[in-house]
Amino acid sequence: MELLVFQSMWAMEQLPGEHGQWSIEQQVHAILDAGFDGVQIEIPPYEPARETLEALAGSKRPWVMEAFPQTVDQLESTIEAVLHFGADRCHHIDIQPNVRPSTVLECIPYVLGWQRLADEAGIPLYFETHRDRMTTDLLFTLQLLDAVPPIRVVADLSHYLVGREFPYPVSEGNHALIHRVLDRAEAMHGRVASREQVQIPFQFPHHRQWLDLFLEWWEEGFRRWRSRASGEYPMTFTVELGPPPYAITGADGLELSDRWVDALVLKDLVRRRWDATSRAAD
C-alpha cells in the first residue's frame, strides 16, 4: 500500500520572500525537488493548469484536478481537460460541489450525475468536505454519505473543526463524527486549524495541541483506509496551506510564518504518520 503526498498549486500563490517570485515552472520544479510526489491543480482557470501540467510532463508524476461545478453538466469540461492532459496520470478529480441545497434529497441528483459522468470517463471522483459548498456542514454531509453509500470523499477536516467549533480537548462524540468521514475518505487535504481559524502557523509552540490533533486524525484516516483498501490504488494526501486570507498576517500585512517551509515540514510529519501505520500493519 502506498501514500502519495501532493502539493497544492493554489498553496504556491503569494509565497513569502523569494519564493513569491517563482514562475509556475519554477514552482513545479521546487515541489518535485522537495520530494513531493505530484501536484494538485485547479480548473478553471485553464491557462495556469495547462502551464503547470506542461512543466510536470517530463517528470511523469501524477496530479489531481480540482473542480467547482455548479451544475452536473459543468463537470464535463473538467473531464474533457483531464482527458486532454492525460487521464492516465490524473489520480482523481477532487470536486468541491459548488451548490448549496437545503436538503439531502436535493443533493442526490447532483451527486449521482457527477458520479455518472466520472464513471463513464473512467476517472475516480471524490467529493471534498469544504465550507460554503454542498458539504459545508459536518452533520449534513454525514446524512448525505448515508443516503448515497458509493460516495467517497477528500477529507479536509479543518473546515469541520472550524465550522462546528469543536472545543479542546475534542470529545469522544466529536471524534466519532470525524471518524465517520474518514471511513469514506480516499484522499485527505492537510492544514492545521484551531476552533476559530481555518489555518494556523502550526509550528508555533502554543498551537501544538492542534497540530497533534490533526496528526492523530490523519493517522486514523490512514489506518481506516488500510483496513478497507485493496492496495492497488494509492492513498493521497495534499498539503494545502493557502495564501492570505487563509494564512494569518500581522499588522504589517506579512504572513506570520514561512508557508513554503511549513509545507515541507508538514509533508514529512504526514509521511512519518503513514510509516507508523505501515509498521503497525506488518
Short mmCIF file of C-alpha atoms in Angstrom, two decimals:
data_model
loop_
_atom_site.label_atom_id
_atom_site.label_comp_id
_atom_site.label_asym_id
_atom_site.label_seq_id
_atom_site.Cartn_x
_atom_site.Cartn_y
_atom_site.Cartn_z
CA MET A 1 0.00 0.00 0.00
CA GLU A 2 1.27 3.42 -0.96
CA LEU A 3 0.79 7.05 0.08
CA LEU A 4 1.30 9.84 -2.46
CA VAL A 5 1.90 13.30 -0.96
CA PHE A 6 0.99 16.16 -3.29
CA GLN A 7 1.45 19.91 -3.04
CA SER A 8 -1.39 22.24 -3.97
CA MET A 9 -0.56 24.76 -6.69
CA TRP A 10 -3.05 27.15 -5.08
CA ALA A 11 -0.89 26.94 -1.97
CA MET A 12 2.08 28.17 -4.04
CA GLU A 13 0.39 31.53 -4.66
CA GLN A 14 1.76 34.63 -2.86
CA LEU A 15 4.51 32.70 -1.12
CA PRO A 16 6.59 34.91 1.18
CA GLY A 17 10.08 36.15 0.37
CA GLU A 18 11.95 34.99 -2.71
CA HIS A 19 9.57 32.04 -3.12
CA GLY A 20 6.93 34.52 -4.23
CA GLN A 21 8.98 35.36 -7.33
CA TRP A 22 8.90 31.81 -8.70
CA SER A 23 7.25 31.22 -12.06
CA ILE A 24 4.85 28.29 -12.40
CA GLU A 25 7.65 26.22 -13.94
CA GLN A 26 9.95 27.08 -11.03
CA GLN A 27 7.19 26.25 -8.57
CA VAL A 28 6.72 22.81 -10.11
CA HIS A 29 10.45 22.12 -10.07
CA ALA A 30 10.67 23.26 -6.43
CA ILE A 31 7.82 20.93 -5.50
CA LEU A 32 9.41 17.91 -7.16
CA ASP A 33 12.90 18.73 -5.86
CA ALA A 34 11.45 18.93 -2.33
CA GLY A 35 10.22 15.35 -2.56
CA PHE A 36 6.52 15.74 -3.22
CA ASP A 37 5.03 13.02 -5.40
CA GLY A 38 2.96 15.36 -7.57
CA VAL A 39 0.70 18.42 -7.60
CA GLN A 40 -2.92 19.37 -7.28
CA ILE A 41 -4.22 21.89 -9.80
CA GLU A 42 -7.49 23.78 -10.20
CA ILE A 43 -9.61 24.28 -13.27
CA PRO A 44 -10.86 26.87 -14.06
CA PRO A 45 -8.76 28.84 -14.82
CA TYR A 46 -7.48 26.79 -17.73
CA GLU A 47 -4.20 28.51 -18.63
CA PRO A 48 -2.36 28.08 -15.30
CA ALA A 49 -3.44 24.43 -15.28
CA ARG A 50 -2.04 23.93 -18.77
CA GLU A 51 1.25 25.61 -17.85
CA THR A 52 1.55 23.56 -14.68
CA LEU A 53 0.98 20.26 -16.46
CA GLU A 54 3.41 21.17 -19.22
CA ALA A 55 6.06 21.80 -16.56
CA LEU A 56 5.18 18.48 -14.94
CA ALA A 57 5.10 16.47 -18.17
CA GLY A 58 8.75 15.45 -18.31
CA SER A 59 8.66 14.01 -14.80
CA LYS A 60 5.72 11.66 -15.48
CA ARG A 61 4.46 12.50 -11.98
CA PRO A 62 0.77 12.14 -11.07
CA TRP A 63 -1.59 15.01 -10.42
CA VAL A 64 -5.06 15.77 -9.08
CA MET A 65 -7.59 18.00 -10.79
CA GLU A 66 -9.83 20.13 -8.57
CA ALA A 67 -13.16 21.41 -9.96
CA PHE A 68 -16.01 23.59 -8.70
CA PRO A 69 -19.09 22.73 -10.80
CA GLN A 70 -22.41 24.45 -10.18
CA THR A 71 -24.36 22.06 -12.40
CA VAL A 72 -23.96 18.43 -13.39
CA ASP A 73 -23.06 19.38 -16.96
CA GLN A 74 -20.28 21.74 -15.86
CA LEU A 75 -18.18 18.76 -14.82
CA GLU A 76 -17.97 17.72 -18.48
CA SER A 77 -15.45 20.47 -19.28
CA THR A 78 -13.23 19.30 -16.40
CA ILE A 79 -13.37 15.73 -17.65
CA GLU A 80 -12.51 16.91 -21.16
CA ALA A 81 -9.48 18.76 -19.77
CA VAL A 82 -8.33 15.67 -17.85
CA LEU A 83 -8.64 13.52 -20.96
CA HIS A 84 -6.75 16.14 -22.97
CA PHE A 85 -3.91 16.44 -20.47
CA GLY A 86 -3.67 12.66 -19.89
CA ALA A 87 -6.11 10.79 -17.69
CA ASP A 88 -3.55 8.05 -17.05
CA ARG A 89 -1.63 10.47 -14.82
CA CYS A 90 -4.68 12.01 -13.11
CA HIS A 91 -5.08 10.25 -9.76
CA HIS A 92 -8.60 11.60 -9.29
CA ILE A 93 -10.88 14.57 -9.74
CA ASP A 94 -11.48 16.44 -6.49
CA ILE A 95 -14.87 18.07 -6.73
CA GLN A 96 -15.95 20.92 -4.48
CA PRO A 97 -19.71 20.73 -5.14
CA ASN A 98 -20.47 24.41 -5.65
CA VAL A 99 -24.19 24.19 -4.88
CA ARG A 100 -25.98 24.58 -1.56
CA PRO A 101 -29.22 22.58 -1.43
CA SER A 102 -31.08 22.76 1.86
CA THR A 103 -32.00 19.05 1.94
CA VAL A 104 -30.11 15.83 1.31
CA LEU A 105 -32.79 14.77 -1.16
CA GLU A 106 -32.00 17.79 -3.36
CA CYS A 107 -28.30 16.85 -3.35
CA ILE A 108 -28.75 13.34 -4.72
CA PRO A 109 -29.33 14.22 -8.43
CA TYR A 110 -26.16 16.34 -8.43
CA VAL A 111 -24.06 13.68 -6.74
CA LEU A 112 -25.30 10.83 -8.91
CA GLY A 113 -24.99 12.95 -12.06
CA TRP A 114 -21.37 13.92 -11.34
CA GLN A 115 -20.51 10.35 -10.39
CA ARG A 116 -22.07 9.00 -13.59
CA LEU A 117 -20.00 11.36 -15.77
CA ALA A 118 -16.79 10.40 -13.99
CA ASP A 119 -17.56 6.68 -14.16
CA GLU A 120 -18.28 6.91 -17.89
CA ALA A 121 -14.90 8.60 -18.39
CA GLY A 122 -13.13 6.08 -16.18
CA ILE A 123 -11.78 8.76 -13.80
CA PRO A 124 -12.05 8.43 -10.00
CA LEU A 125 -14.13 11.22 -8.44
CA TYR A 126 -14.06 12.25 -4.78
CA PHE A 127 -16.19 14.90 -3.05
CA GLU A 128 -14.30 17.38 -0.90
CA THR A 129 -15.50 18.40 2.54
CA HIS A 130 -15.41 22.19 2.41
CA ARG A 131 -17.21 25.23 3.77
CA ASP A 132 -19.59 27.16 1.52
CA ARG A 133 -20.22 24.03 -0.55
CA MET A 134 -22.76 21.21 -0.52
CA THR A 135 -20.54 19.60 2.13
CA THR A 136 -20.24 22.69 4.31
CA ASP A 137 -21.80 21.15 7.45
CA LEU A 138 -20.46 18.01 9.08
CA LEU A 139 -23.82 16.56 10.16
CA PHE A 140 -25.47 17.32 6.81
CA THR A 141 -22.57 15.67 4.98
CA LEU A 142 -22.83 12.55 7.13
CA GLN A 143 -26.51 12.30 6.23
CA LEU A 144 -25.55 12.63 2.55
CA LEU A 145 -22.94 9.88 2.89
CA ASP A 146 -25.55 7.63 4.48
CA ALA A 147 -28.01 8.39 1.68
CA VAL A 148 -25.53 7.68 -1.14
CA PRO A 149 -23.18 4.90 0.00
CA PRO A 150 -20.93 4.94 -3.12
CA ILE A 151 -19.72 8.50 -2.35
CA ARG A 152 -16.04 8.75 -1.49
CA VAL A 153 -14.54 11.94 -0.10
CA VAL A 154 -11.48 14.12 0.10
CA ALA A 155 -11.40 14.80 3.83
CA ASP A 156 -10.38 18.37 4.60
CA LEU A 157 -11.08 18.23 8.31
CA SER A 158 -10.01 21.81 9.00
CA HIS A 159 -13.38 23.05 7.77
CA TYR A 160 -15.31 20.89 10.20
CA LEU A 161 -13.21 21.81 13.21
CA VAL A 162 -13.90 25.49 12.48
CA GLY A 163 -17.48 25.01 11.28
CA ARG A 164 -18.55 23.07 14.37
CA GLU A 165 -16.14 24.93 16.71
CA PHE A 166 -15.02 21.77 18.47
CA PRO A 167 -13.70 22.70 21.92
CA TYR A 168 -10.39 21.28 23.06
CA PRO A 169 -9.99 18.57 24.19
CA VAL A 170 -12.23 17.15 21.48
CA SER A 171 -14.98 14.95 22.90
CA GLU A 172 -15.32 11.27 22.06
CA GLY A 173 -18.59 12.07 20.33
CA ASN A 174 -16.96 14.60 18.03
CA HIS A 175 -14.06 12.24 17.33
CA ALA A 176 -16.64 9.64 16.30
CA LEU A 177 -18.21 12.07 13.82
CA ILE A 178 -14.82 12.75 12.24
CA HIS A 179 -14.11 9.02 12.08
CA ARG A 180 -17.29 8.52 10.04
CA VAL A 181 -15.91 10.96 7.47
CA LEU A 182 -12.57 9.15 7.49
CA ASP A 183 -14.36 5.87 6.82
CA ARG A 184 -15.25 7.26 3.38
CA ALA A 185 -12.00 9.14 2.68
CA GLU A 186 -9.87 8.09 -0.28
CA ALA A 187 -7.80 11.27 -0.03
CA MET A 188 -7.06 13.97 2.54
CA HIS A 189 -6.10 17.62 2.50
CA GLY A 190 -3.68 18.96 5.04
CA ARG A 191 -3.70 22.14 7.01
CA VAL A 192 -3.94 22.66 10.76
CA ALA A 193 -6.89 24.61 12.14
CA SER A 194 -7.99 25.75 15.56
CA ARG A 195 -11.64 26.03 16.57
CA GLU A 196 -11.63 29.69 15.42
CA GLN A 197 -9.14 29.76 12.50
CA VAL A 198 -9.06 27.50 9.45
CA GLN A 199 -5.26 27.72 9.07
CA ILE A 200 -2.83 28.46 11.86
CA PRO A 201 1.02 28.58 11.92
CA PHE A 202 1.27 25.06 13.31
CA GLN A 203 4.95 25.27 14.28
CA PHE A 204 4.25 27.89 16.95
CA PRO A 205 4.57 26.14 20.36
CA HIS A 206 1.17 27.34 21.60
CA HIS A 207 -0.50 25.64 18.62
CA ARG A 208 0.99 22.23 19.39
CA GLN A 209 -2.28 20.80 20.68
CA TRP A 210 -3.99 21.48 17.34
CA LEU A 211 -1.11 20.01 15.34
CA ASP A 212 -1.23 16.86 17.46
CA LEU A 213 -5.00 16.63 16.97
CA PHE A 214 -4.74 16.76 13.18
CA LEU A 215 -1.83 14.32 13.08
CA GLU A 216 -3.95 11.95 15.16
CA TRP A 217 -6.91 12.32 12.79
CA TRP A 218 -4.76 11.84 9.68
CA GLU A 219 -3.12 8.75 11.13
CA GLU A 220 -6.56 7.38 11.98
CA GLY A 221 -7.60 8.07 8.39
CA PHE A 222 -4.60 6.11 7.13
CA ARG A 223 -5.44 3.18 9.40
CA ARG A 224 -9.04 3.08 8.30
CA TRP A 225 -8.07 3.33 4.64
CA ARG A 226 -5.62 0.45 5.04
CA SER A 227 -8.32 -1.72 6.60
CA ARG A 228 -10.60 -1.45 3.58
CA ALA A 229 -8.35 -0.73 0.56
CA SER A 230 -7.06 -3.32 -1.89
CA GLY A 231 -3.67 -1.62 -2.08
CA GLU A 232 -3.77 -1.38 -5.86
CA TYR A 233 -4.62 2.34 -5.84
CA PRO A 234 -2.60 4.74 -3.65
CA MET A 235 -3.97 6.93 -0.88
CA THR A 236 -3.27 10.63 -1.44
CA PHE A 237 -2.56 13.49 0.93
CA THR A 238 -2.36 17.03 -0.42
CA VAL A 239 -0.56 19.68 1.61
CA GLU A 240 -2.76 22.73 1.17
CA LEU A 241 -1.54 25.73 3.14
CA GLY A 242 -3.38 28.52 1.41
CA PRO A 243 -2.34 32.14 0.82
CA PRO A 244 -3.97 35.04 2.73
CA PRO A 245 -6.65 35.30 3.95
CA TYR A 246 -6.23 31.60 4.77
CA ALA A 247 -2.74 32.35 6.03
CA ILE A 248 -2.82 34.69 9.02
CA THR A 249 -0.99 38.01 8.58
CA GLY A 250 0.28 40.55 11.07
CA ALA A 251 -0.27 44.31 11.23
CA ASP A 252 2.38 44.73 8.52
CA GLY A 253 0.41 42.50 6.15
CA LEU A 254 3.08 39.80 6.16
CA GLU A 255 2.38 36.17 6.94
CA LEU A 256 3.32 35.02 10.43
CA SER A 257 5.34 32.06 9.16
CA ASP A 258 7.08 30.86 6.01
CA ARG A 259 4.33 28.87 4.29
CA TRP A 260 6.69 27.00 1.98
CA VAL A 261 8.85 25.87 4.89
CA ASP A 262 5.68 24.86 6.74
CA ALA A 263 4.58 22.79 3.73
CA LEU A 264 7.86 20.88 3.72
CA VAL A 265 7.60 20.20 7.45
CA LEU A 266 4.00 19.05 7.13
CA LYS A 267 4.92 16.70 4.27
CA ASP A 268 7.50 14.98 6.45
CA LEU A 269 5.23 14.80 9.51
CA VAL A 270 2.49 13.17 7.45
CA ARG A 271 4.85 10.61 5.95
CA ARG A 272 6.04 9.65 9.43
CA ARG A 273 2.45 9.02 10.49
CA TRP A 274 1.88 6.92 7.38
CA ASP A 275 5.02 4.92 8.16
CA ALA A 276 3.73 4.35 11.70
CA THR A 277 0.54 2.78 10.33
CA SER A 278 2.65 0.72 7.92
CA ARG A 279 4.72 -0.71 10.77
CA ALA A 280 1.58 -1.44 12.78
CA ALA A 281 0.09 -3.32 9.83
CA ASP A 282 3.16 -5.59 9.44
#
